[in-house]
Amino acid sequence: MVTIGVHGFGGESFLRRLRQADVRLLLDVRQRRGVRGPEYAWANAHRLQAALAEAGIAYEHHRELAPTTELRRLQYAEDDRQGVGKRSRRELAAAYARRYTGEVLDRADLTPIVSALPGSGTAALLCVERDPEACHRSLVAQRLAERHHVTIEHLRPS
């Protein structure tokens, strides 16, 4: 399994990176499936799903793995305290990671996700942030690695 974020990619470079990693299934773990800014219009749900379908990549939305609005606000408050923007964040706040794990991840059954992993090729966890360390998808990936023995690679823009 791989993880990938939207920031730092254009639509074509994103699809090219997925193809290079032989991604056959994209697992969207965003709460809101849109991204602000015209440069990321390609990542809004309907456009992204259409592009993935054309590329032969299956798509699933796993809202149950998305952080709640309250959790996102907790992270934004820490970003403000540190003087960093969402697009320049390099790591998750400890309180956010702890609460996300307890309130979302510990309650989620990841077995259906593991069962749906493609027999050939790989699956990708998708969220927004460029760096996995700054995104909850790294917590999901870590849980999959620890409890389901899934090998994880993080894809980043070149």
Short mmCIF file of N, CA and C in Angstrom, two decimals:
data_model
loop_
_atom_site.label_atom_id
_atom_site.label_comp_id
_atom_site.label_asym_id
_atom_site.label_seq_id
_atom_site.Cartn_x
_atom_site.Cartn_y
_atom_site.Cartn_z
N MET A 1 0.84 -1.17 0.00
CA MET A 1 0.00 0.00 0.00
C MET A 1 0.89 1.23 0.00
N VAL A 2 0.36 2.29 -0.64
CA VAL A 2 1.05 3.57 -0.65
C VAL A 2 0.11 4.62 -0.08
N THR A 3 0.69 5.76 0.30
CA THR A 3 -0.12 6.92 0.66
C THR A 3 0.30 8.06 -0.25
N ILE A 4 -0.64 8.97 -0.47
CA ILE A 4 -0.37 10.11 -1.35
C ILE A 4 -1.26 11.27 -0.94
N GLY A 5 -0.73 12.47 -1.07
CA GLY A 5 -1.48 13.69 -0.81
C GLY A 5 -1.71 14.45 -2.10
N VAL A 6 -2.57 15.42 -2.04
CA VAL A 6 -2.90 16.23 -3.22
C VAL A 6 -1.87 17.35 -3.41
N HIS A 7 -1.52 18.04 -2.32
CA HIS A 7 -0.65 19.21 -2.43
C HIS A 7 0.70 18.84 -3.06
N GLY A 8 1.10 19.68 -3.99
CA GLY A 8 2.37 19.47 -4.68
C GLY A 8 2.24 18.78 -6.02
N PHE A 9 1.07 18.25 -6.29
CA PHE A 9 0.82 17.57 -7.56
C PHE A 9 -0.11 18.40 -8.44
N GLY A 10 0.03 18.23 -9.73
CA GLY A 10 -0.98 18.64 -10.69
C GLY A 10 -1.77 17.38 -11.04
N GLY A 11 -2.86 17.54 -11.73
CA GLY A 11 -3.69 16.39 -12.07
C GLY A 11 -2.93 15.31 -12.84
N GLU A 12 -2.18 15.72 -13.84
CA GLU A 12 -1.43 14.74 -14.65
C GLU A 12 -0.29 14.10 -13.87
N SER A 13 0.45 14.91 -13.11
CA SER A 13 1.57 14.35 -12.34
C SER A 13 1.06 13.40 -11.24
N PHE A 14 -0.11 13.69 -10.69
CA PHE A 14 -0.73 12.82 -9.69
C PHE A 14 -1.04 11.46 -10.31
N LEU A 15 -1.73 11.47 -11.45
CA LEU A 15 -2.07 10.20 -12.12
C LEU A 15 -0.81 9.45 -12.56
N ARG A 16 0.18 10.17 -13.04
CA ARG A 16 1.43 9.53 -13.46
C ARG A 16 2.09 8.84 -12.26
N ARG A 17 2.09 9.50 -11.11
CA ARG A 17 2.70 8.91 -9.92
C ARG A 17 1.94 7.66 -9.47
N LEU A 18 0.60 7.70 -9.55
CA LEU A 18 -0.20 6.52 -9.23
C LEU A 18 0.12 5.37 -10.18
N ARG A 19 0.23 5.68 -11.47
CA ARG A 19 0.55 4.63 -12.45
C ARG A 19 1.93 4.05 -12.19
N GLN A 20 2.90 4.91 -11.86
CA GLN A 20 4.26 4.43 -11.57
C GLN A 20 4.27 3.46 -10.39
N ALA A 21 3.38 3.69 -9.42
CA ALA A 21 3.29 2.83 -8.24
C ALA A 21 2.34 1.65 -8.45
N ASP A 22 1.78 1.54 -9.65
CA ASP A 22 0.85 0.46 -10.00
C ASP A 22 -0.38 0.44 -9.09
N VAL A 23 -0.91 1.64 -8.79
CA VAL A 23 -2.10 1.75 -7.95
C VAL A 23 -3.31 1.30 -8.75
N ARG A 24 -4.08 0.39 -8.17
CA ARG A 24 -5.31 -0.11 -8.79
C ARG A 24 -6.56 0.32 -8.03
N LEU A 25 -6.36 0.78 -6.77
CA LEU A 25 -7.48 1.20 -5.92
C LEU A 25 -7.05 2.40 -5.10
N LEU A 26 -7.83 3.48 -5.17
CA LEU A 26 -7.56 4.68 -4.38
C LEU A 26 -8.59 4.76 -3.27
N LEU A 27 -8.11 4.85 -2.03
CA LEU A 27 -8.95 4.93 -0.85
C LEU A 27 -8.89 6.36 -0.32
N ASP A 28 -9.93 7.11 -0.55
CA ASP A 28 -10.01 8.53 -0.17
C ASP A 28 -10.43 8.61 1.29
N VAL A 29 -9.58 9.17 2.15
CA VAL A 29 -9.88 9.27 3.57
C VAL A 29 -10.11 10.72 4.00
N ARG A 30 -10.54 11.54 3.05
CA ARG A 30 -10.87 12.94 3.36
C ARG A 30 -12.31 13.04 3.86
N GLN A 31 -12.57 13.97 4.76
CA GLN A 31 -13.93 14.23 5.18
C GLN A 31 -14.64 15.00 4.07
N ARG A 32 -14.02 16.09 3.66
CA ARG A 32 -14.55 16.89 2.56
C ARG A 32 -13.71 16.56 1.34
N ARG A 33 -14.36 16.17 0.28
CA ARG A 33 -13.61 15.69 -0.88
C ARG A 33 -13.39 16.79 -1.89
N GLY A 34 -12.97 17.93 -1.39
CA GLY A 34 -12.62 19.06 -2.24
C GLY A 34 -11.35 19.68 -1.69
N VAL A 35 -10.67 20.43 -2.54
CA VAL A 35 -9.44 21.09 -2.15
C VAL A 35 -9.52 22.53 -2.62
N ARG A 36 -9.19 23.45 -1.74
CA ARG A 36 -9.25 24.87 -2.11
C ARG A 36 -8.13 25.24 -3.06
N GLY A 37 -8.45 26.16 -3.94
CA GLY A 37 -7.47 26.68 -4.88
C GLY A 37 -7.68 26.11 -6.27
N PRO A 38 -7.66 26.99 -7.27
CA PRO A 38 -7.90 26.52 -8.64
C PRO A 38 -6.87 25.51 -9.14
N GLU A 39 -5.66 25.54 -8.59
CA GLU A 39 -4.63 24.59 -9.02
C GLU A 39 -4.95 23.16 -8.58
N TYR A 40 -5.90 23.03 -7.65
CA TYR A 40 -6.27 21.71 -7.16
C TYR A 40 -7.70 21.32 -7.51
N ALA A 41 -8.30 22.00 -8.45
CA ALA A 41 -9.66 21.67 -8.88
C ALA A 41 -9.75 20.22 -9.36
N TRP A 42 -8.68 19.69 -9.92
CA TRP A 42 -8.65 18.30 -10.40
C TRP A 42 -8.88 17.30 -9.28
N ALA A 43 -8.63 17.70 -8.01
CA ALA A 43 -8.73 16.77 -6.88
C ALA A 43 -10.11 16.78 -6.23
N ASN A 44 -11.02 17.61 -6.73
CA ASN A 44 -12.37 17.60 -6.19
C ASN A 44 -13.05 16.30 -6.62
N ALA A 45 -13.89 15.77 -5.76
CA ALA A 45 -14.40 14.40 -5.86
C ALA A 45 -14.83 13.98 -7.27
N HIS A 46 -15.71 14.71 -7.89
CA HIS A 46 -16.24 14.27 -9.19
C HIS A 46 -15.16 14.26 -10.27
N ARG A 47 -14.33 15.29 -10.31
CA ARG A 47 -13.26 15.33 -11.32
C ARG A 47 -12.23 14.23 -11.07
N LEU A 48 -11.88 14.05 -9.80
CA LEU A 48 -10.90 13.01 -9.46
C LEU A 48 -11.43 11.63 -9.82
N GLN A 49 -12.68 11.35 -9.46
CA GLN A 49 -13.25 10.04 -9.76
C GLN A 49 -13.32 9.78 -11.26
N ALA A 50 -13.65 10.81 -12.02
CA ALA A 50 -13.71 10.65 -13.48
C ALA A 50 -12.31 10.36 -14.04
N ALA A 51 -11.31 11.08 -13.56
CA ALA A 51 -9.93 10.86 -14.04
C ALA A 51 -9.43 9.48 -13.65
N LEU A 52 -9.76 9.05 -12.44
CA LEU A 52 -9.34 7.72 -12.00
C LEU A 52 -10.01 6.63 -12.83
N ALA A 53 -11.31 6.80 -13.09
CA ALA A 53 -12.04 5.81 -13.90
C ALA A 53 -11.41 5.70 -15.29
N GLU A 54 -11.07 6.84 -15.86
CA GLU A 54 -10.44 6.85 -17.19
C GLU A 54 -9.08 6.15 -17.15
N ALA A 55 -8.39 6.26 -16.01
CA ALA A 55 -7.07 5.63 -15.86
C ALA A 55 -7.18 4.17 -15.41
N GLY A 56 -8.40 3.68 -15.18
CA GLY A 56 -8.58 2.30 -14.76
C GLY A 56 -8.27 2.05 -13.29
N ILE A 57 -8.41 3.09 -12.47
CA ILE A 57 -8.14 2.98 -11.03
C ILE A 57 -9.47 3.07 -10.29
N ALA A 58 -9.76 2.06 -9.48
CA ALA A 58 -11.00 2.05 -8.70
C ALA A 58 -10.91 3.09 -7.58
N TYR A 59 -12.07 3.53 -7.11
CA TYR A 59 -12.14 4.59 -6.10
C TYR A 59 -13.12 4.19 -5.00
N GLU A 60 -12.73 4.41 -3.76
CA GLU A 60 -13.62 4.23 -2.61
C GLU A 60 -13.42 5.39 -1.65
N HIS A 61 -14.52 5.91 -1.12
CA HIS A 61 -14.45 6.94 -0.10
C HIS A 61 -14.66 6.29 1.25
N HIS A 62 -13.73 6.52 2.17
CA HIS A 62 -13.82 5.96 3.51
C HIS A 62 -13.92 7.10 4.53
N ARG A 63 -15.10 7.69 4.57
CA ARG A 63 -15.35 8.82 5.46
C ARG A 63 -15.17 8.44 6.92
N GLU A 64 -15.36 7.16 7.24
CA GLU A 64 -15.21 6.73 8.63
C GLU A 64 -13.77 6.89 9.12
N LEU A 65 -12.82 7.08 8.22
CA LEU A 65 -11.43 7.30 8.59
C LEU A 65 -11.02 8.77 8.55
N ALA A 66 -11.95 9.63 8.18
CA ALA A 66 -11.68 11.06 8.11
C ALA A 66 -11.75 11.68 9.50
N PRO A 67 -10.89 12.67 9.76
CA PRO A 67 -11.00 13.38 11.04
C PRO A 67 -12.28 14.21 11.07
N THR A 68 -12.83 14.36 12.25
CA THR A 68 -14.02 15.20 12.41
C THR A 68 -13.63 16.67 12.25
N THR A 69 -14.62 17.50 12.06
CA THR A 69 -14.38 18.94 11.98
C THR A 69 -13.72 19.43 13.26
N GLU A 70 -14.16 18.93 14.40
CA GLU A 70 -13.56 19.33 15.68
C GLU A 70 -12.08 18.96 15.73
N LEU A 71 -11.72 17.78 15.27
CA LEU A 71 -10.31 17.38 15.26
C LEU A 71 -9.49 18.25 14.32
N ARG A 72 -10.06 18.55 13.16
CA ARG A 72 -9.33 19.42 12.22
C ARG A 72 -9.10 20.79 12.85
N ARG A 73 -10.08 21.30 13.57
CA ARG A 73 -9.92 22.61 14.23
C ARG A 73 -8.83 22.56 15.29
N LEU A 74 -8.72 21.44 15.98
CA LEU A 74 -7.65 21.26 16.96
C LEU A 74 -6.29 21.37 16.28
N GLN A 75 -6.14 20.73 15.12
CA GLN A 75 -4.88 20.80 14.38
C GLN A 75 -4.63 22.22 13.87
N TYR A 76 -5.67 22.88 13.37
CA TYR A 76 -5.52 24.26 12.87
C TYR A 76 -5.07 25.19 13.99
N ALA A 77 -5.58 24.99 15.20
CA ALA A 77 -5.18 25.83 16.33
C ALA A 77 -3.69 25.65 16.62
N GLU A 78 -3.22 24.41 16.54
CA GLU A 78 -1.79 24.15 16.74
C GLU A 78 -0.97 24.75 15.60
N ASP A 79 -1.49 24.66 14.37
CA ASP A 79 -0.79 25.29 13.24
C ASP A 79 -0.65 26.79 13.48
N ASP A 80 -1.74 27.42 13.94
CA ASP A 80 -1.71 28.86 14.23
C ASP A 80 -0.70 29.17 15.33
N ARG A 81 -0.70 28.36 16.38
CA ARG A 81 0.23 28.57 17.49
C ARG A 81 1.68 28.51 17.01
N GLN A 82 1.95 27.60 16.07
CA GLN A 82 3.32 27.44 15.55
C GLN A 82 3.61 28.38 14.38
N GLY A 83 2.58 29.07 13.89
CA GLY A 83 2.78 29.99 12.77
C GLY A 83 3.01 29.29 11.45
N VAL A 84 2.38 28.12 11.25
CA VAL A 84 2.50 27.40 9.98
C VAL A 84 1.13 27.27 9.33
N GLY A 85 1.13 27.25 8.02
CA GLY A 85 -0.10 27.04 7.28
C GLY A 85 -0.32 25.56 7.03
N LYS A 86 -1.55 25.22 6.68
CA LYS A 86 -1.87 23.81 6.43
C LYS A 86 -0.97 23.23 5.34
N ARG A 87 -0.65 24.04 4.34
CA ARG A 87 0.17 23.52 3.25
C ARG A 87 1.65 23.45 3.59
N SER A 88 2.06 24.08 4.69
CA SER A 88 3.47 24.03 5.06
C SER A 88 3.71 23.23 6.34
N ARG A 89 2.67 22.65 6.90
CA ARG A 89 2.79 21.83 8.11
C ARG A 89 3.70 20.64 7.82
N ARG A 90 4.54 20.30 8.79
CA ARG A 90 5.46 19.17 8.62
C ARG A 90 5.14 17.99 9.53
N GLU A 91 4.31 18.23 10.58
CA GLU A 91 3.95 17.14 11.48
C GLU A 91 2.62 17.42 12.13
N LEU A 92 2.00 16.37 12.63
CA LEU A 92 0.73 16.49 13.33
C LEU A 92 0.96 16.89 14.78
N ALA A 93 0.03 17.65 15.32
CA ALA A 93 0.07 17.97 16.74
C ALA A 93 -0.13 16.68 17.53
N ALA A 94 0.59 16.53 18.63
CA ALA A 94 0.48 15.33 19.46
C ALA A 94 -0.95 15.13 19.95
N ALA A 95 -1.62 16.20 20.36
CA ALA A 95 -3.00 16.09 20.85
C ALA A 95 -3.93 15.63 19.75
N TYR A 96 -3.71 16.13 18.54
CA TYR A 96 -4.52 15.71 17.40
C TYR A 96 -4.32 14.22 17.12
N ALA A 97 -3.07 13.78 17.06
CA ALA A 97 -2.78 12.37 16.77
C ALA A 97 -3.39 11.46 17.84
N ARG A 98 -3.28 11.87 19.09
CA ARG A 98 -3.82 11.07 20.19
C ARG A 98 -5.34 10.99 20.09
N ARG A 99 -5.99 12.12 19.86
CA ARG A 99 -7.46 12.12 19.79
C ARG A 99 -7.96 11.42 18.52
N TYR A 100 -7.28 11.64 17.38
CA TYR A 100 -7.69 10.95 16.15
C TYR A 100 -7.62 9.44 16.36
N THR A 101 -6.54 8.99 16.96
CA THR A 101 -6.38 7.56 17.20
C THR A 101 -7.50 7.03 18.09
N GLY A 102 -7.79 7.72 19.18
CA GLY A 102 -8.81 7.25 20.11
C GLY A 102 -10.24 7.41 19.60
N GLU A 103 -10.51 8.52 18.93
CA GLU A 103 -11.89 8.82 18.53
C GLU A 103 -12.28 8.27 17.17
N VAL A 104 -11.30 8.05 16.31
CA VAL A 104 -11.60 7.59 14.95
C VAL A 104 -10.97 6.23 14.67
N LEU A 105 -9.67 6.17 14.75
CA LEU A 105 -8.95 4.98 14.31
C LEU A 105 -9.25 3.76 15.18
N ASP A 106 -9.31 3.93 16.50
CA ASP A 106 -9.58 2.79 17.37
C ASP A 106 -10.99 2.23 17.17
N ARG A 107 -11.89 3.04 16.65
CA ARG A 107 -13.28 2.61 16.43
C ARG A 107 -13.51 2.04 15.03
N ALA A 108 -12.55 2.22 14.16
CA ALA A 108 -12.71 1.79 12.76
C ALA A 108 -12.30 0.33 12.59
N ASP A 109 -13.07 -0.37 11.79
CA ASP A 109 -12.72 -1.75 11.43
C ASP A 109 -11.98 -1.70 10.09
N LEU A 110 -10.70 -1.96 10.13
CA LEU A 110 -9.88 -1.90 8.92
C LEU A 110 -9.88 -3.20 8.13
N THR A 111 -10.47 -4.25 8.69
CA THR A 111 -10.48 -5.55 8.02
C THR A 111 -11.10 -5.48 6.62
N PRO A 112 -12.25 -4.82 6.42
CA PRO A 112 -12.80 -4.74 5.06
C PRO A 112 -11.85 -4.04 4.07
N ILE A 113 -11.09 -3.07 4.54
CA ILE A 113 -10.13 -2.39 3.66
C ILE A 113 -9.03 -3.37 3.27
N VAL A 114 -8.51 -4.09 4.25
CA VAL A 114 -7.45 -5.07 3.97
C VAL A 114 -7.97 -6.14 3.02
N SER A 115 -9.20 -6.58 3.23
CA SER A 115 -9.79 -7.62 2.37
C SER A 115 -9.99 -7.14 0.94
N ALA A 116 -10.20 -5.84 0.76
CA ALA A 116 -10.45 -5.28 -0.57
C ALA A 116 -9.17 -4.91 -1.32
N LEU A 117 -8.00 -5.07 -0.68
CA LEU A 117 -6.76 -4.71 -1.37
C LEU A 117 -6.62 -5.55 -2.63
N PRO A 118 -6.18 -4.92 -3.71
CA PRO A 118 -6.09 -5.65 -4.98
C PRO A 118 -5.07 -6.79 -4.92
N GLY A 119 -5.40 -7.87 -5.63
CA GLY A 119 -4.50 -9.01 -5.70
C GLY A 119 -3.24 -8.71 -6.49
N SER A 120 -3.37 -7.85 -7.47
CA SER A 120 -2.19 -7.38 -8.21
C SER A 120 -2.21 -5.86 -8.16
N GLY A 121 -1.05 -5.27 -8.23
CA GLY A 121 -0.96 -3.83 -8.07
C GLY A 121 -1.07 -3.48 -6.60
N THR A 122 -1.42 -2.23 -6.33
CA THR A 122 -1.48 -1.78 -4.94
C THR A 122 -2.65 -0.83 -4.74
N ALA A 123 -2.86 -0.45 -3.50
CA ALA A 123 -3.88 0.53 -3.13
C ALA A 123 -3.18 1.76 -2.58
N ALA A 124 -3.86 2.89 -2.66
CA ALA A 124 -3.31 4.15 -2.15
C ALA A 124 -4.30 4.79 -1.19
N LEU A 125 -3.80 5.26 -0.05
CA LEU A 125 -4.58 6.09 0.85
C LEU A 125 -4.38 7.54 0.42
N LEU A 126 -5.46 8.25 0.19
CA LEU A 126 -5.39 9.64 -0.29
C LEU A 126 -5.93 10.61 0.74
N CYS A 127 -5.20 11.68 0.95
CA CYS A 127 -5.70 12.85 1.67
C CYS A 127 -5.09 14.08 1.00
N VAL A 128 -5.02 15.17 1.71
CA VAL A 128 -4.65 16.43 1.08
C VAL A 128 -3.17 16.78 1.26
N GLU A 129 -2.66 16.67 2.46
CA GLU A 129 -1.34 17.18 2.78
C GLU A 129 -0.24 16.50 1.96
N ARG A 130 0.75 17.27 1.60
CA ARG A 130 1.88 16.78 0.82
C ARG A 130 2.65 15.71 1.59
N ASP A 131 2.98 16.02 2.84
CA ASP A 131 3.82 15.14 3.64
C ASP A 131 2.96 14.24 4.52
N PRO A 132 3.18 12.94 4.48
CA PRO A 132 2.37 12.02 5.29
C PRO A 132 2.48 12.30 6.78
N GLU A 133 3.62 12.78 7.23
CA GLU A 133 3.81 13.08 8.66
C GLU A 133 2.89 14.20 9.13
N ALA A 134 2.37 14.98 8.20
CA ALA A 134 1.49 16.11 8.51
C ALA A 134 0.02 15.75 8.30
N CYS A 135 -0.26 14.47 8.13
CA CYS A 135 -1.61 14.04 7.73
C CYS A 135 -2.03 12.78 8.48
N HIS A 136 -3.33 12.70 8.75
CA HIS A 136 -3.86 11.52 9.44
C HIS A 136 -3.68 10.24 8.64
N ARG A 137 -3.46 10.33 7.32
CA ARG A 137 -3.29 9.09 6.54
C ARG A 137 -2.07 8.31 7.03
N SER A 138 -1.07 9.01 7.60
CA SER A 138 0.09 8.30 8.14
C SER A 138 -0.30 7.47 9.35
N LEU A 139 -1.28 7.93 10.13
CA LEU A 139 -1.74 7.18 11.29
C LEU A 139 -2.52 5.93 10.85
N VAL A 140 -3.32 6.08 9.81
CA VAL A 140 -4.04 4.93 9.24
C VAL A 140 -3.04 3.93 8.69
N ALA A 141 -2.06 4.42 7.94
CA ALA A 141 -1.05 3.54 7.35
C ALA A 141 -0.26 2.81 8.44
N GLN A 142 0.10 3.51 9.49
CA GLN A 142 0.83 2.89 10.59
C GLN A 142 0.00 1.78 11.23
N ARG A 143 -1.28 2.03 11.42
CA ARG A 143 -2.16 1.01 12.01
C ARG A 143 -2.25 -0.21 11.09
N LEU A 144 -2.38 0.03 9.79
CA LEU A 144 -2.44 -1.09 8.83
C LEU A 144 -1.15 -1.90 8.87
N ALA A 145 -0.03 -1.22 8.97
CA ALA A 145 1.26 -1.91 9.02
C ALA A 145 1.39 -2.73 10.30
N GLU A 146 1.01 -2.14 11.43
CA GLU A 146 1.19 -2.80 12.72
C GLU A 146 0.22 -3.98 12.93
N ARG A 147 -1.03 -3.78 12.56
CA ARG A 147 -2.03 -4.79 12.90
C ARG A 147 -2.40 -5.72 11.76
N HIS A 148 -2.10 -5.31 10.53
CA HIS A 148 -2.50 -6.13 9.39
C HIS A 148 -1.31 -6.47 8.51
N HIS A 149 -0.11 -6.11 8.94
CA HIS A 149 1.13 -6.46 8.26
C HIS A 149 1.16 -5.99 6.80
N VAL A 150 0.59 -4.82 6.57
CA VAL A 150 0.58 -4.21 5.24
C VAL A 150 1.85 -3.37 5.11
N THR A 151 2.59 -3.56 4.03
CA THR A 151 3.78 -2.76 3.76
C THR A 151 3.36 -1.41 3.21
N ILE A 152 3.95 -0.34 3.74
CA ILE A 152 3.56 1.02 3.38
C ILE A 152 4.73 1.75 2.73
N GLU A 153 4.41 2.49 1.68
CA GLU A 153 5.34 3.43 1.05
C GLU A 153 4.61 4.75 0.90
N HIS A 154 5.29 5.85 1.19
CA HIS A 154 4.67 7.17 1.05
C HIS A 154 5.15 7.81 -0.25
N LEU A 155 4.21 8.17 -1.11
CA LEU A 155 4.54 8.84 -2.37
C LEU A 155 4.50 10.34 -2.15
N ARG A 156 5.48 11.02 -2.72
CA ARG A 156 5.58 12.48 -2.62
C ARG A 156 5.82 13.03 -4.02
N PRO A 157 5.47 14.30 -4.20
CA PRO A 157 5.78 14.92 -5.50
C PRO A 157 7.30 15.00 -5.68
N SER A 158 7.77 14.99 -6.92
CA SER A 158 9.22 15.08 -7.15
C SER A 158 9.72 16.48 -6.95
#
